[in-house]
Amino acid sequence: MPKHVGRYVYWSERLFREVIDDNGVQLDSRVKASLKLGVAGGGLDLAGRDREKTTFEVAEKLKRKLRRSIVSDFDTSSSLQLVKGASWVEVSEFQRWGYPRHRLGQRTAVMHARTVTREGRRVDLCLFGGLKNLRGYTVPDDDPVGGWTSSAAPAIEELVASRGVAPSEEDGDASLFDEEGLAVETLKVSLSQGIYVHPDDHMGRPETRAFTVMGFDATEYVALIYRDVTLTPGRWDFRHEQEMMGTSRILIGAPLWLRTTRPNSIRTYFGSNRLELAPSARRPTTQVLFQPMRQDGGQVSG
């Protein structure tokens, strides 16, 4: 049988290098040099004598070196820090507001993955990273669509930019939520950001939501987790948010990479590939659509 052709759809060189440095992973000296050369250009510089050390090879070496630290069993009760898995992944551009004390300084992608464990628990991953780290895709600066944006966006931006550091009273928006509440709001953004009609009309149709970029079958992802939150049974009622029904654990973090061996599964949703729901489907939504005011007086689209 022929070997599957793989593709890295997302690769974060910066985070990859940080994990190497923080955990004392020793790579070939030539690879270290190529990593340094690649900082400004995005991706590994594999020119000349370093050509034999590919992205795939250094990723595989990292997994071997940290095999005792990278967890793939989401049933484990211990707090997760580095995880590995496979899932369908949806990517959208996170609608940040840009005024918290800790800010995301670039266009940011939010990537959602879902898995069901052997014990039947639903686990959702909400992963944030630079939109520029998508390989082979240039997302238009102006995709003329609008939809729901969350009033919790500043708190989520604060959480991600500070890498999960617990908010203080100085952090304003972030301190308005407890750990579970902020995790739930983050998942809502991952699943519903950009809707403009009843949420049920968008279920399973990410190409109808504003800000979605692409979806694909990730045969492997490796991610660094900032927050690992298990929801209190009975606390949350998701009857009016069907896509969140059954979730029990929410992981918030950033991906080192997303890889697929099924490139024909990739679907892009931005630009001309975005679909608009038929007017007959439009009816009042039961989900509150916030239209909060920015600090500079401008209104957030909603």
Coordinates of C-alpha atoms in Angstrom, one line a residue:
M1 CA 0.0 0.0 0.0
P2 CA 1.3 3.5 -0.8
K3 CA 2.2 5.7 2.1
H4 CA -0.1 8.6 2.9
V5 CA 1.1 12.0 1.9
G6 CA 1.1 14.2 5.0
R7 CA 0.7 18.0 5.3
Y8 CA 1.2 20.4 8.1
V9 CA -1.8 22.7 7.9
Y10 CA -0.6 24.7 11.0
W11 CA 2.9 25.0 12.4
S12 CA 4.0 27.4 15.2
E13 CA 7.7 27.7 15.0
R14 CA 7.8 30.1 18.0
L15 CA 5.9 27.7 20.3
F16 CA 7.9 24.7 19.0
R17 CA 11.2 26.4 19.9
E18 CA 9.9 27.4 23.3
V19 CA 8.9 23.9 24.2
I20 CA 12.3 22.7 23.0
D21 CA 14.1 25.3 25.2
D22 CA 11.9 24.9 28.2
N23 CA 12.2 21.2 28.4
G24 CA 15.9 20.8 27.5
V25 CA 15.2 18.9 24.3
Q26 CA 18.5 18.4 22.4
L27 CA 18.1 18.6 18.6
D28 CA 20.9 18.2 16.1
S29 CA 23.0 21.4 16.1
R30 CA 22.3 22.0 12.4
V31 CA 18.6 21.9 13.1
K32 CA 19.0 24.5 15.9
A33 CA 20.8 26.7 13.5
S34 CA 18.1 26.3 10.9
L35 CA 15.5 27.1 13.5
K36 CA 17.2 30.4 14.3
L37 CA 17.5 31.2 10.6
G38 CA 13.8 30.6 10.1
V39 CA 12.6 32.9 12.8
A40 CA 11.9 35.9 10.4
G41 CA 10.8 33.8 7.5
G42 CA 8.2 31.5 9.0
G43 CA 9.0 27.8 9.2
L44 CA 12.3 25.9 9.2
D45 CA 15.1 27.0 6.9
L46 CA 16.1 23.7 5.4
A47 CA 18.5 25.0 2.8
G48 CA 21.7 23.2 1.9
R49 CA 23.2 20.7 4.4
D50 CA 20.1 21.0 6.7
R51 CA 17.7 19.8 4.0
E52 CA 17.7 16.2 5.4
K53 CA 16.2 17.5 8.7
T54 CA 12.5 18.1 7.7
T55 CA 9.7 19.6 9.7
F56 CA 8.3 16.1 10.1
E57 CA 11.6 14.7 11.5
V58 CA 12.1 17.4 14.1
A59 CA 8.4 17.1 15.1
E60 CA 8.8 13.3 15.5
K61 CA 12.0 13.8 17.6
L62 CA 10.2 16.2 19.9
K63 CA 7.4 13.6 20.4
R64 CA 10.0 10.9 21.2
K65 CA 11.9 13.1 23.6
L66 CA 8.7 14.2 25.5
R67 CA 6.7 10.9 25.1
R68 CA 6.2 10.8 28.9
S69 CA 4.8 14.3 29.0
I70 CA 2.6 14.3 26.0
V71 CA -0.8 12.9 27.0
S72 CA -3.3 11.3 24.6
D73 CA -5.6 9.8 27.2
F74 CA -8.2 12.6 28.0
D75 CA -9.8 10.4 30.6
T76 CA -6.9 11.1 33.0
S77 CA -7.9 13.1 36.0
S78 CA -4.6 14.9 36.3
S79 CA -4.3 18.4 34.8
L80 CA -3.2 18.3 31.1
Q81 CA -0.3 20.4 29.9
L82 CA 0.9 18.8 26.6
V83 CA -1.6 16.8 24.6
K84 CA -1.8 14.8 21.4
G85 CA -4.8 13.7 19.5
A86 CA -6.8 13.5 16.2
S87 CA -10.0 15.2 15.3
W88 CA -11.9 17.2 12.8
V89 CA -10.8 20.8 13.3
E90 CA -12.6 24.1 12.6
V91 CA -10.5 27.2 12.2
S92 CA -11.9 30.8 12.5
E93 CA -10.4 34.2 13.1
F94 CA -10.9 35.2 16.7
Q95 CA -12.6 38.6 17.0
R96 CA -10.4 40.3 19.5
W97 CA -11.0 43.8 20.8
G98 CA -7.5 44.7 21.6
Y99 CA -7.7 46.7 24.8
P100 CA -7.0 44.3 27.7
R101 CA -3.8 44.8 29.7
H102 CA -2.4 41.6 28.0
R103 CA -3.1 41.9 24.2
L104 CA -2.8 39.6 21.3
G105 CA -0.6 41.5 18.9
Q106 CA -1.6 39.8 15.6
R107 CA -4.5 38.4 13.8
T108 CA -5.4 35.3 15.8
A109 CA -7.0 32.0 14.8
V110 CA -9.2 30.0 17.2
M111 CA -9.2 26.3 16.4
H112 CA -11.8 23.9 17.8
A113 CA -11.3 20.2 18.1
R114 CA -13.6 17.7 19.8
T115 CA -13.0 14.1 21.1
V116 CA -15.0 11.5 23.0
T117 CA -13.0 9.5 25.4
R118 CA -13.1 5.8 26.0
E119 CA -15.3 6.5 29.0
G120 CA -17.7 8.4 26.9
R121 CA -16.7 11.9 28.1
R122 CA -16.8 14.8 25.6
V123 CA -13.7 16.9 25.6
D124 CA -13.5 20.2 23.6
L125 CA -10.2 21.9 22.7
C126 CA -10.1 25.6 22.0
L127 CA -6.7 26.4 20.6
F128 CA -5.4 29.9 19.8
G129 CA -2.5 30.9 17.6
G130 CA -1.3 33.3 14.9
L131 CA -3.4 33.2 11.7
K132 CA -0.2 33.5 9.7
N133 CA 0.9 30.1 10.9
L134 CA -1.6 28.4 8.6
R135 CA 0.5 27.0 5.8
G136 CA -0.4 27.6 2.2
Y137 CA -3.5 29.8 3.0
T138 CA -3.7 33.6 3.0
V139 CA -6.9 34.8 4.7
P140 CA -8.3 38.0 3.1
D141 CA -7.9 41.1 5.2
D142 CA -11.4 42.0 4.4
D143 CA -14.0 39.2 4.2
P144 CA -17.2 41.3 4.0
V145 CA -19.4 39.4 6.5
G146 CA -20.7 40.1 9.9
G147 CA -22.2 38.2 12.8
W148 CA -22.3 37.6 16.5
T149 CA -19.2 38.5 18.5
S150 CA -19.0 37.8 22.2
S151 CA -19.0 40.3 25.0
A152 CA -16.5 38.0 26.7
A153 CA -13.9 38.6 23.9
P154 CA -11.8 40.9 26.1
A155 CA -11.6 38.3 28.9
I156 CA -10.7 35.6 26.5
E157 CA -8.0 37.7 24.9
E158 CA -6.6 38.4 28.3
L159 CA -6.6 34.7 29.2
V160 CA -4.9 33.6 26.0
A161 CA -2.4 36.5 25.9
S162 CA -1.3 35.8 29.5
R163 CA -1.2 32.0 28.8
G164 CA -3.8 31.2 31.4
V165 CA -2.4 33.2 34.3
A166 CA -5.2 33.7 36.9
P167 CA -6.7 37.2 36.6
S168 CA -6.4 39.8 39.3
E169 CA -8.7 42.6 40.2
E170 CA -6.7 44.8 37.8
D171 CA -7.6 42.6 34.9
G172 CA -11.2 44.0 34.7
D173 CA -13.1 41.8 32.2
A174 CA -11.2 38.6 32.9
S175 CA -11.9 38.9 36.6
L176 CA -15.7 38.9 35.9
F177 CA -15.7 35.2 35.2
D178 CA -14.7 32.2 37.3
E179 CA -12.7 29.5 35.7
E180 CA -15.6 27.5 34.4
G181 CA -17.5 30.5 33.2
L182 CA -14.6 31.8 31.1
A183 CA -14.0 28.3 29.7
V184 CA -17.7 28.0 28.7
E185 CA -17.5 31.5 27.0
T186 CA -14.4 30.4 25.1
L187 CA -16.1 27.3 23.8
K188 CA -19.1 29.4 22.7
V189 CA -16.8 31.6 20.7
S190 CA -15.1 28.6 19.1
L191 CA -18.5 27.1 18.1
S192 CA -20.8 30.1 17.5
Q193 CA -18.8 33.2 16.7
G194 CA -20.2 34.8 13.5
I195 CA -23.7 33.4 13.6
Y196 CA -26.5 35.7 12.5
V197 CA -29.7 33.7 12.6
H198 CA -31.0 31.0 15.0
P199 CA -28.0 28.9 16.3
D200 CA -29.7 25.6 15.2
D201 CA -29.6 26.9 11.6
H202 CA -25.8 27.0 11.8
M203 CA -25.3 23.6 13.4
G204 CA -22.8 21.6 11.3
R205 CA -22.6 24.4 8.8
P206 CA -19.5 26.4 9.7
E207 CA -19.4 27.9 6.1
T208 CA -22.5 29.9 7.1
R209 CA -20.8 31.7 10.0
A210 CA -18.8 34.9 9.6
F211 CA -15.1 34.7 10.5
T212 CA -14.7 30.9 9.8
V213 CA -11.7 30.1 7.7
M214 CA -11.4 26.4 7.1
G215 CA -12.1 22.9 8.4
F216 CA -10.1 19.7 7.9
D217 CA -9.5 16.2 9.3
A218 CA -6.4 16.6 11.6
T219 CA -4.8 13.2 11.8
E220 CA -2.5 14.6 14.5
Y221 CA -2.4 17.7 16.6
V222 CA 0.0 18.5 19.5
A223 CA -0.9 21.4 21.8
L224 CA 0.2 23.2 24.9
I225 CA -2.6 23.6 27.3
Y226 CA -3.1 26.8 29.4
R227 CA -6.3 25.9 31.2
D228 CA -7.8 22.5 31.8
V229 CA -11.4 22.9 33.1
T230 CA -13.9 20.2 34.1
L231 CA -17.4 21.5 34.3
T232 CA -19.4 20.9 37.4
P233 CA -22.3 18.4 36.7
G234 CA -25.7 20.1 36.7
R235 CA -24.3 23.7 36.7
W236 CA -24.7 24.4 33.0
D237 CA -27.8 24.2 30.9
F238 CA -27.0 24.0 27.2
R239 CA -30.5 23.2 25.9
H240 CA -30.5 26.3 23.8
E241 CA -26.9 25.8 22.6
Q242 CA -27.1 22.3 21.0
E243 CA -23.6 22.3 19.8
M244 CA -22.4 22.4 23.4
M245 CA -24.6 19.7 24.7
G246 CA -22.6 17.0 26.4
T247 CA -19.3 18.8 26.9
S248 CA -17.7 17.9 30.2
R249 CA -14.1 19.1 29.9
I250 CA -12.7 22.2 28.1
L251 CA -9.0 22.6 27.3
I252 CA -7.7 26.1 26.3
G253 CA -4.3 26.5 24.8
A254 CA -2.2 26.8 21.7
P255 CA -1.2 24.2 19.0
L256 CA 2.4 23.5 18.1
W257 CA 1.2 21.9 14.9
L258 CA -1.9 20.5 13.1
R259 CA -1.1 17.8 10.5
T260 CA -3.3 15.9 8.1
T261 CA -2.7 12.8 5.9
R262 CA -6.1 13.5 4.3
P263 CA -5.5 16.8 2.4
N264 CA -8.6 16.1 0.3
S265 CA -10.6 16.7 3.6
I266 CA -9.6 20.4 3.7
R267 CA -12.5 22.8 3.2
T268 CA -12.0 26.6 3.0
Y269 CA -14.9 28.8 4.0
F270 CA -13.7 32.4 3.5
G271 CA -14.4 34.6 0.5
S272 CA -16.5 33.1 -2.3
N273 CA -16.7 29.8 -0.5
R274 CA -18.8 31.2 2.3
L275 CA -22.5 30.4 2.1
E276 CA -25.3 32.6 3.2
L277 CA -28.4 31.1 4.8
A278 CA -31.6 31.4 2.8
P279 CA -33.8 34.4 4.0
S280 CA -36.6 31.9 4.8
A281 CA -34.4 30.4 7.5
R282 CA -33.9 33.7 9.3
R283 CA -35.9 33.9 12.6
P284 CA -35.2 35.4 16.0
T285 CA -32.4 33.7 17.9
T286 CA -32.7 32.4 21.5
Q287 CA -29.0 33.2 22.0
V288 CA -28.3 36.7 23.3
L289 CA -26.3 38.6 20.6
F290 CA -24.3 41.3 22.4
Q291 CA -23.4 44.6 20.8
P292 CA -21.1 46.0 23.4
M293 CA -19.3 49.3 23.0
R294 CA -15.5 49.4 22.6
Q295 CA -13.6 51.7 24.9
D296 CA -12.8 54.0 22.0
G297 CA -16.6 54.5 21.4
G298 CA -16.8 52.3 18.3
Q299 CA -19.5 49.6 18.2
V300 CA -18.6 45.9 17.8
S301 CA -20.3 44.3 14.9
G302 CA -23.0 41.9 16.0

